[in-house]
Amino acid sequence: SFEIKLRNRKKDAPVEIRVVEHLYRWNNWEIIAKSDDFKKTDAQTIEFRVPVKPDEEKTVTYTVHYSW
């Protein structure tokens, strides 16, 4: 499982933060738990796009299961 903390330090504007994760261990993987929706960009890469309000902190979590 992985946990990624995000923070928007801007006081006046929301932002969208791109979190790109490379799943290097194996090509056969499955995300079995996640806090946010993600997009599979290629065989070993996923991307979360997380909206964060001004002065807000969010945590993205996911669990990946590899099979060989």
PDB file of N, CA and C in Angstrom:
ATOM      1  N   SER A   1       0.840  -1.197   0.000  1.00  0.00           N
ATOM      2  CA  SER A   1       0.000   0.000   0.000  1.00  0.00           C
ATOM      3  C   SER A   1       0.875   1.247   0.000  1.00  0.00           C
ATOM      4  N   PHE A   2       0.352   2.291  -0.601  1.00  0.00           N
ATOM      5  CA  PHE A   2       1.078   3.552  -0.725  1.00  0.00           C
ATOM      6  C   PHE A   2       0.199   4.697  -0.257  1.00  0.00           C
ATOM      7  N   GLU A   3       0.838   5.703   0.317  1.00  0.00           N
ATOM      8  CA  GLU A   3       0.145   6.893   0.807  1.00  0.00           C
ATOM      9  C   GLU A   3       0.945   8.112   0.358  1.00  0.00           C
ATOM     10  N   ILE A   4       0.266   9.036  -0.312  1.00  0.00           N
ATOM     11  CA  ILE A   4       0.921  10.236  -0.840  1.00  0.00           C
ATOM     12  C   ILE A   4       0.168  11.448  -0.316  1.00  0.00           C
ATOM     13  N   LYS A   5       0.860  12.305   0.418  1.00  0.00           N
ATOM     14  CA  LYS A   5       0.235  13.503   0.985  1.00  0.00           C
ATOM     15  C   LYS A   5       0.413  14.684   0.034  1.00  0.00           C
ATOM     16  N   LEU A   6      -0.679  15.409  -0.186  1.00  0.00           N
ATOM     17  CA  LEU A   6      -0.691  16.570  -1.077  1.00  0.00           C
ATOM     18  C   LEU A   6      -1.165  17.778  -0.299  1.00  0.00           C
ATOM     19  N   ARG A   7      -0.634  18.945  -0.645  1.00  0.00           N
ATOM     20  CA  ARG A   7      -1.064  20.172   0.031  1.00  0.00           C
ATOM     21  C   ARG A   7      -1.070  21.328  -0.957  1.00  0.00           C
ATOM     22  N   ASN A   8      -2.137  22.114  -0.897  1.00  0.00           N
ATOM     23  CA  ASN A   8      -2.236  23.339  -1.680  1.00  0.00           C
ATOM     24  C   ASN A   8      -1.947  24.495  -0.736  1.00  0.00           C
ATOM     25  N   ARG A   9      -0.816  25.121  -0.873  1.00  0.00           N
ATOM     26  CA  ARG A   9      -0.438  26.229   0.007  1.00  0.00           C
ATOM     27  C   ARG A   9      -0.981  27.571  -0.468  1.00  0.00           C
ATOM     28  N   LYS A  10      -1.604  27.579  -1.632  1.00  0.00           N
ATOM     29  CA  LYS A  10      -2.215  28.819  -2.112  1.00  0.00           C
ATOM     30  C   LYS A  10      -3.413  29.157  -1.235  1.00  0.00           C
ATOM     31  N   LYS A  11      -3.601  30.421  -0.976  1.00  0.00           N
ATOM     32  CA  LYS A  11      -4.703  30.861  -0.117  1.00  0.00           C
ATOM     33  C   LYS A  11      -5.954  31.224  -0.911  1.00  0.00           C
ATOM     34  N   ASP A  12      -5.789  31.420  -2.238  1.00  0.00           N
ATOM     35  CA  ASP A  12      -6.895  31.988  -2.999  1.00  0.00           C
ATOM     36  C   ASP A  12      -7.394  31.150  -4.169  1.00  0.00           C
ATOM     37  N   ALA A  13      -6.762  30.025  -4.468  1.00  0.00           N
ATOM     38  CA  ALA A  13      -7.175  29.293  -5.663  1.00  0.00           C
ATOM     39  C   ALA A  13      -7.066  27.783  -5.469  1.00  0.00           C
ATOM     40  N   PRO A  14      -8.069  27.050  -5.928  1.00  0.00           N
ATOM     41  CA  PRO A  14      -7.952  25.591  -5.926  1.00  0.00           C
ATOM     42  C   PRO A  14      -6.980  25.156  -7.024  1.00  0.00           C
ATOM     43  N   VAL A  15      -6.406  23.981  -6.869  1.00  0.00           N
ATOM     44  CA  VAL A  15      -5.490  23.436  -7.865  1.00  0.00           C
ATOM     45  C   VAL A  15      -5.850  21.979  -8.130  1.00  0.00           C
ATOM     46  N   GLU A  16      -5.385  21.477  -9.263  1.00  0.00           N
ATOM     47  CA  GLU A  16      -5.478  20.055  -9.554  1.00  0.00           C
ATOM     48  C   GLU A  16      -4.053  19.525  -9.593  1.00  0.00           C
ATOM     49  N   ILE A  17      -3.770  18.561  -8.744  1.00  0.00           N
ATOM     50  CA  ILE A  17      -2.421  18.004  -8.651  1.00  0.00           C
ATOM     51  C   ILE A  17      -2.398  16.660  -9.367  1.00  0.00           C
ATOM     52  N   ARG A  18      -1.435  16.511 -10.264  1.00  0.00           N
ATOM     53  CA  ARG A  18      -1.230  15.248 -10.972  1.00  0.00           C
ATOM     54  C   ARG A  18      -0.252  14.400 -10.175  1.00  0.00           C
ATOM     55  N   VAL A  19      -0.670  13.185  -9.852  1.00  0.00           N
ATOM     56  CA  VAL A  19       0.196  12.233  -9.158  1.00  0.00           C
ATOM     57  C   VAL A  19       0.423  11.076 -10.120  1.00  0.00           C
ATOM     58  N   VAL A  20       1.650  10.947 -10.613  1.00  0.00           N
ATOM     59  CA  VAL A  20       1.999   9.895 -11.566  1.00  0.00           C
ATOM     60  C   VAL A  20       2.803   8.838 -10.820  1.00  0.00           C
ATOM     61  N   GLU A  21       2.334   7.603 -10.889  1.00  0.00           N
ATOM     62  CA  GLU A  21       2.995   6.495 -10.205  1.00  0.00           C
ATOM     63  C   GLU A  21       3.395   5.440 -11.228  1.00  0.00           C
ATOM     64  N   HIS A  22       4.647   5.003 -11.138  1.00  0.00           N
ATOM     65  CA  HIS A  22       5.172   3.975 -12.036  1.00  0.00           C
ATOM     66  C   HIS A  22       5.184   2.650 -11.286  1.00  0.00           C
ATOM     67  N   LEU A  23       4.484   1.678 -11.817  1.00  0.00           N
ATOM     68  CA  LEU A  23       4.367   0.364 -11.184  1.00  0.00           C
ATOM     69  C   LEU A  23       5.404  -0.560 -11.819  1.00  0.00           C
ATOM     70  N   TYR A  24       6.629  -0.479 -11.315  1.00  0.00           N
ATOM     71  CA  TYR A  24       7.781  -1.126 -11.937  1.00  0.00           C
ATOM     72  C   TYR A  24       7.897  -2.623 -11.684  1.00  0.00           C
ATOM     73  N   ARG A  25       7.289  -3.136 -10.663  1.00  0.00           N
ATOM     74  CA  ARG A  25       7.612  -4.491 -10.225  1.00  0.00           C
ATOM     75  C   ARG A  25       7.208  -5.573 -11.213  1.00  0.00           C
ATOM     76  N   TRP A  26       6.095  -5.352 -11.917  1.00  0.00           N
ATOM     77  CA  TRP A  26       5.633  -6.378 -12.845  1.00  0.00           C
ATOM     78  C   TRP A  26       4.553  -5.804 -13.725  1.00  0.00           C
ATOM     79  N   ASN A  27       4.365  -6.413 -14.901  1.00  0.00           N
ATOM     80  CA  ASN A  27       3.318  -5.947 -15.810  1.00  0.00           C
ATOM     81  C   ASN A  27       1.923  -6.375 -15.375  1.00  0.00           C
ATOM     82  N   ASN A  28       1.834  -7.471 -14.657  1.00  0.00           N
ATOM     83  CA  ASN A  28       0.534  -7.979 -14.212  1.00  0.00           C
ATOM     84  C   ASN A  28       0.222  -7.421 -12.834  1.00  0.00           C
ATOM     85  N   TRP A  29      -0.546  -6.345 -12.804  1.00  0.00           N
ATOM     86  CA  TRP A  29      -0.884  -5.699 -11.544  1.00  0.00           C
ATOM     87  C   TRP A  29      -2.362  -5.350 -11.543  1.00  0.00           C
ATOM     88  N   GLU A  30      -2.885  -5.169 -10.341  1.00  0.00           N
ATOM     89  CA  GLU A  30      -4.275  -4.749 -10.165  1.00  0.00           C
ATOM     90  C   GLU A  30      -4.342  -3.831  -8.951  1.00  0.00           C
ATOM     91  N   ILE A  31      -5.006  -2.701  -9.095  1.00  0.00           N
ATOM     92  CA  ILE A  31      -5.245  -1.815  -7.958  1.00  0.00           C
ATOM     93  C   ILE A  31      -6.449  -2.387  -7.220  1.00  0.00           C
ATOM     94  N   ILE A  32      -6.236  -2.812  -5.972  1.00  0.00           N
ATOM     95  CA  ILE A  32      -7.321  -3.460  -5.231  1.00  0.00           C
ATOM     96  C   ILE A  32      -7.995  -2.527  -4.229  1.00  0.00           C
ATOM     97  N   ALA A  33      -7.385  -1.381  -3.959  1.00  0.00           N
ATOM     98  CA  ALA A  33      -8.002  -0.362  -3.094  1.00  0.00           C
ATOM     99  C   ALA A  33      -7.438   0.987  -3.500  1.00  0.00           C
ATOM    100  N   LYS A  34      -8.298   2.030  -3.458  1.00  0.00           N
ATOM    101  CA  LYS A  34      -7.845   3.370  -3.849  1.00  0.00           C
ATOM    102  C   LYS A  34      -8.727   4.414  -3.194  1.00  0.00           C
ATOM    103  N   SER A  35      -8.145   5.555  -2.916  1.00  0.00           N
ATOM    104  CA  SER A  35      -8.908   6.655  -2.326  1.00  0.00           C
ATOM    105  C   SER A  35      -9.513   7.561  -3.391  1.00  0.00           C
ATOM    106  N   ASP A  36      -8.927   7.571  -4.588  1.00  0.00           N
ATOM    107  CA  ASP A  36      -9.359   8.444  -5.677  1.00  0.00           C
ATOM    108  C   ASP A  36      -9.327   7.662  -6.985  1.00  0.00           C
ATOM    109  N   ASP A  37     -10.071   8.152  -7.963  1.00  0.00           N
ATOM    110  CA  ASP A  37     -10.037   7.540  -9.285  1.00  0.00           C
ATOM    111  C   ASP A  37      -8.688   7.806  -9.943  1.00  0.00           C
ATOM    112  N   PHE A  38      -8.277   6.878 -10.806  1.00  0.00           N
ATOM    113  CA  PHE A  38      -7.016   7.026 -11.519  1.00  0.00           C
ATOM    114  C   PHE A  38      -7.220   6.640 -12.970  1.00  0.00           C
ATOM    115  N   LYS A  39      -6.246   7.003 -13.783  1.00  0.00           N
ATOM    116  CA  LYS A  39      -6.231   6.647 -15.200  1.00  0.00           C
ATOM    117  C   LYS A  39      -4.971   5.832 -15.458  1.00  0.00           C
ATOM    118  N   LYS A  40      -5.105   4.741 -16.169  1.00  0.00           N
ATOM    119  CA  LYS A  40      -3.947   3.942 -16.576  1.00  0.00           C
ATOM    120  C   LYS A  40      -3.400   4.573 -17.851  1.00  0.00           C
ATOM    121  N   THR A  41      -2.189   5.109 -17.797  1.00  0.00           N
ATOM    122  CA  THR A  41      -1.637   5.812 -18.956  1.00  0.00           C
ATOM    123  C   THR A  41      -0.799   4.911 -19.857  1.00  0.00           C
ATOM    124  N   ASP A  42      -0.240   3.844 -19.303  1.00  0.00           N
ATOM    125  CA  ASP A  42       0.413   2.801 -20.095  1.00  0.00           C
ATOM    126  C   ASP A  42       0.476   1.546 -19.234  1.00  0.00           C
ATOM    127  N   ALA A  43       1.184   0.517 -19.695  1.00  0.00           N
ATOM    128  CA  ALA A  43       1.175  -0.779 -19.012  1.00  0.00           C
ATOM    129  C   ALA A  43       1.691  -0.725 -17.580  1.00  0.00           C
ATOM    130  N   GLN A  44       2.540   0.258 -17.264  1.00  0.00           N
ATOM    131  CA  GLN A  44       3.133   0.310 -15.932  1.00  0.00           C
ATOM    132  C   GLN A  44       2.968   1.659 -15.250  1.00  0.00           C
ATOM    133  N   THR A  45       2.038   2.489 -15.705  1.00  0.00           N
ATOM    134  CA  THR A  45       1.895   3.831 -15.138  1.00  0.00           C
ATOM    135  C   THR A  45       0.430   4.154 -14.884  1.00  0.00           C
ATOM    136  N   ILE A  46       0.175   4.740 -13.706  1.00  0.00           N
ATOM    137  CA  ILE A  46      -1.157   5.250 -13.391  1.00  0.00           C
ATOM    138  C   ILE A  46      -1.034   6.721 -13.009  1.00  0.00           C
ATOM    139  N   GLU A  47      -2.139   7.440 -13.175  1.00  0.00           N
ATOM    140  CA  GLU A  47      -2.139   8.867 -12.859  1.00  0.00           C
ATOM    141  C   GLU A  47      -3.417   9.228 -12.109  1.00  0.00           C
ATOM    142  N   PHE A  48      -3.237   9.853 -10.964  1.00  0.00           N
ATOM    143  CA  PHE A  48      -4.344  10.418 -10.202  1.00  0.00           C
ATOM    144  C   PHE A  48      -4.374  11.915 -10.484  1.00  0.00           C
ATOM    145  N   ARG A  49      -5.545  12.496 -10.676  1.00  0.00           N
ATOM    146  CA  ARG A  49      -5.708  13.954 -10.789  1.00  0.00           C
ATOM    147  C   ARG A  49      -6.590  14.359  -9.621  1.00  0.00           C
ATOM    148  N   VAL A  50      -5.978  15.042  -8.673  1.00  0.00           N
ATOM    149  CA  VAL A  50      -6.641  15.307  -7.402  1.00  0.00           C
ATOM    150  C   VAL A  50      -6.902  16.800  -7.240  1.00  0.00           C
ATOM    151  N   PRO A  51      -8.171  17.203  -7.130  1.00  0.00           N
ATOM    152  CA  PRO A  51      -8.469  18.608  -6.850  1.00  0.00           C
ATOM    153  C   PRO A  51      -8.215  18.907  -5.374  1.00  0.00           C
ATOM    154  N   VAL A  52      -7.529  20.005  -5.115  1.00  0.00           N
ATOM    155  CA  VAL A  52      -7.219  20.390  -3.736  1.00  0.00           C
ATOM    156  C   VAL A  52      -7.597  21.859  -3.558  1.00  0.00           C
ATOM    157  N   LYS A  53      -8.435  22.122  -2.580  1.00  0.00           N
ATOM    158  CA  LYS A  53      -8.894  23.486  -2.304  1.00  0.00           C
ATOM    159  C   LYS A  53      -7.772  24.314  -1.673  1.00  0.00           C
ATOM    160  N   PRO A  54      -7.924  25.633  -1.657  1.00  0.00           N
ATOM    161  CA  PRO A  54      -6.897  26.486  -1.040  1.00  0.00           C
ATOM    162  C   PRO A  54      -6.613  26.084   0.413  1.00  0.00           C
ATOM    163  N   ASP A  55      -5.345  26.017   0.746  1.00  0.00           N
ATOM    164  CA  ASP A  55      -4.871  25.700   2.096  1.00  0.00           C
ATOM    165  C   ASP A  55      -5.411  24.365   2.620  1.00  0.00           C
ATOM    166  N   GLU A  56      -5.637  23.422   1.711  1.00  0.00           N
ATOM    167  CA  GLU A  56      -6.157  22.107   2.086  1.00  0.00           C
ATOM    168  C   GLU A  56      -5.070  21.057   1.900  1.00  0.00           C
ATOM    169  N   GLU A  57      -5.158  19.997   2.684  1.00  0.00           N
ATOM    170  CA  GLU A  57      -4.267  18.854   2.540  1.00  0.00           C
ATOM    171  C   GLU A  57      -5.115  17.630   2.239  1.00  0.00           C
ATOM    172  N   LYS A  58      -4.661  16.814   1.285  1.00  0.00           N
ATOM    173  CA  LYS A  58      -5.341  15.567   0.940  1.00  0.00           C
ATOM    174  C   LYS A  58      -4.318  14.445   0.919  1.00  0.00           C
ATOM    175  N   THR A  59      -4.806  13.239   1.101  1.00  0.00           N
ATOM    176  CA  THR A  59      -3.956  12.062   1.052  1.00  0.00           C
ATOM    177  C   THR A  59      -4.505  11.101   0.003  1.00  0.00           C
ATOM    178  N   VAL A  60      -3.654  10.704  -0.926  1.00  0.00           N
ATOM    179  CA  VAL A  60      -4.003   9.704  -1.928  1.00  0.00           C
ATOM    180  C   VAL A  60      -3.431   8.380  -1.445  1.00  0.00           C
ATOM    181  N   THR A  61      -4.266   7.361  -1.416  1.00  0.00           N
ATOM    182  CA  THR A  61      -3.801   6.032  -1.023  1.00  0.00           C
ATOM    183  C   THR A  61      -4.207   5.020  -2.089  1.00  0.00           C
ATOM    184  N   TYR A  62      -3.370   4.012  -2.250  1.00  0.00           N
ATOM    185  CA  TYR A  62      -3.747   2.904  -3.121  1.00  0.00           C
ATOM    186  C   TYR A  62      -2.959   1.660  -2.720  1.00  0.00           C
ATOM    187  N   THR A  63      -3.553   0.524  -3.034  1.00  0.00           N
ATOM    188  CA  THR A  63      -2.922  -0.765  -2.796  1.00  0.00           C
ATOM    189  C   THR A  63      -2.864  -1.488  -4.130  1.00  0.00           C
ATOM    190  N   VAL A  64      -1.691  -1.956  -4.466  1.00  0.00           N
ATOM    191  CA  VAL A  64      -1.507  -2.666  -5.734  1.00  0.00           C
ATOM    192  C   VAL A  64      -1.146  -4.116  -5.440  1.00  0.00           C
ATOM    193  N   HIS A  65      -1.740  -5.024  -6.224  1.00  0.00           N
ATOM    194  CA  HIS A  65      -1.443  -6.447  -6.093  1.00  0.00           C
ATOM    195  C   HIS A  65      -0.758  -6.885  -7.389  1.00  0.00           C
ATOM    196  N   TYR A  66       0.439  -7.442  -7.252  1.00  0.00           N
ATOM    197  CA  TYR A  66       1.191  -7.934  -8.405  1.00  0.00           C
ATOM    198  C   TYR A  66       1.036  -9.448  -8.489  1.00  0.00           C
ATOM    199  N   SER A  67       0.916  -9.954  -9.701  1.00  0.00           N
ATOM    200  CA  SER A  67       0.865 -11.408  -9.884  1.00  0.00           C
ATOM    201  C   SER A  67       1.837 -11.805 -10.988  1.00  0.00           C
ATOM    202  N   TRP A  68       2.419 -12.940 -10.840  1.00  0.00           N
ATOM    203  CA  TRP A  68       3.328 -13.399 -11.869  1.00  0.00           C
ATOM    204  C   TRP A  68       2.897 -14.737 -12.386  1.00  0.00           C
TER     205      TRP A  68
END
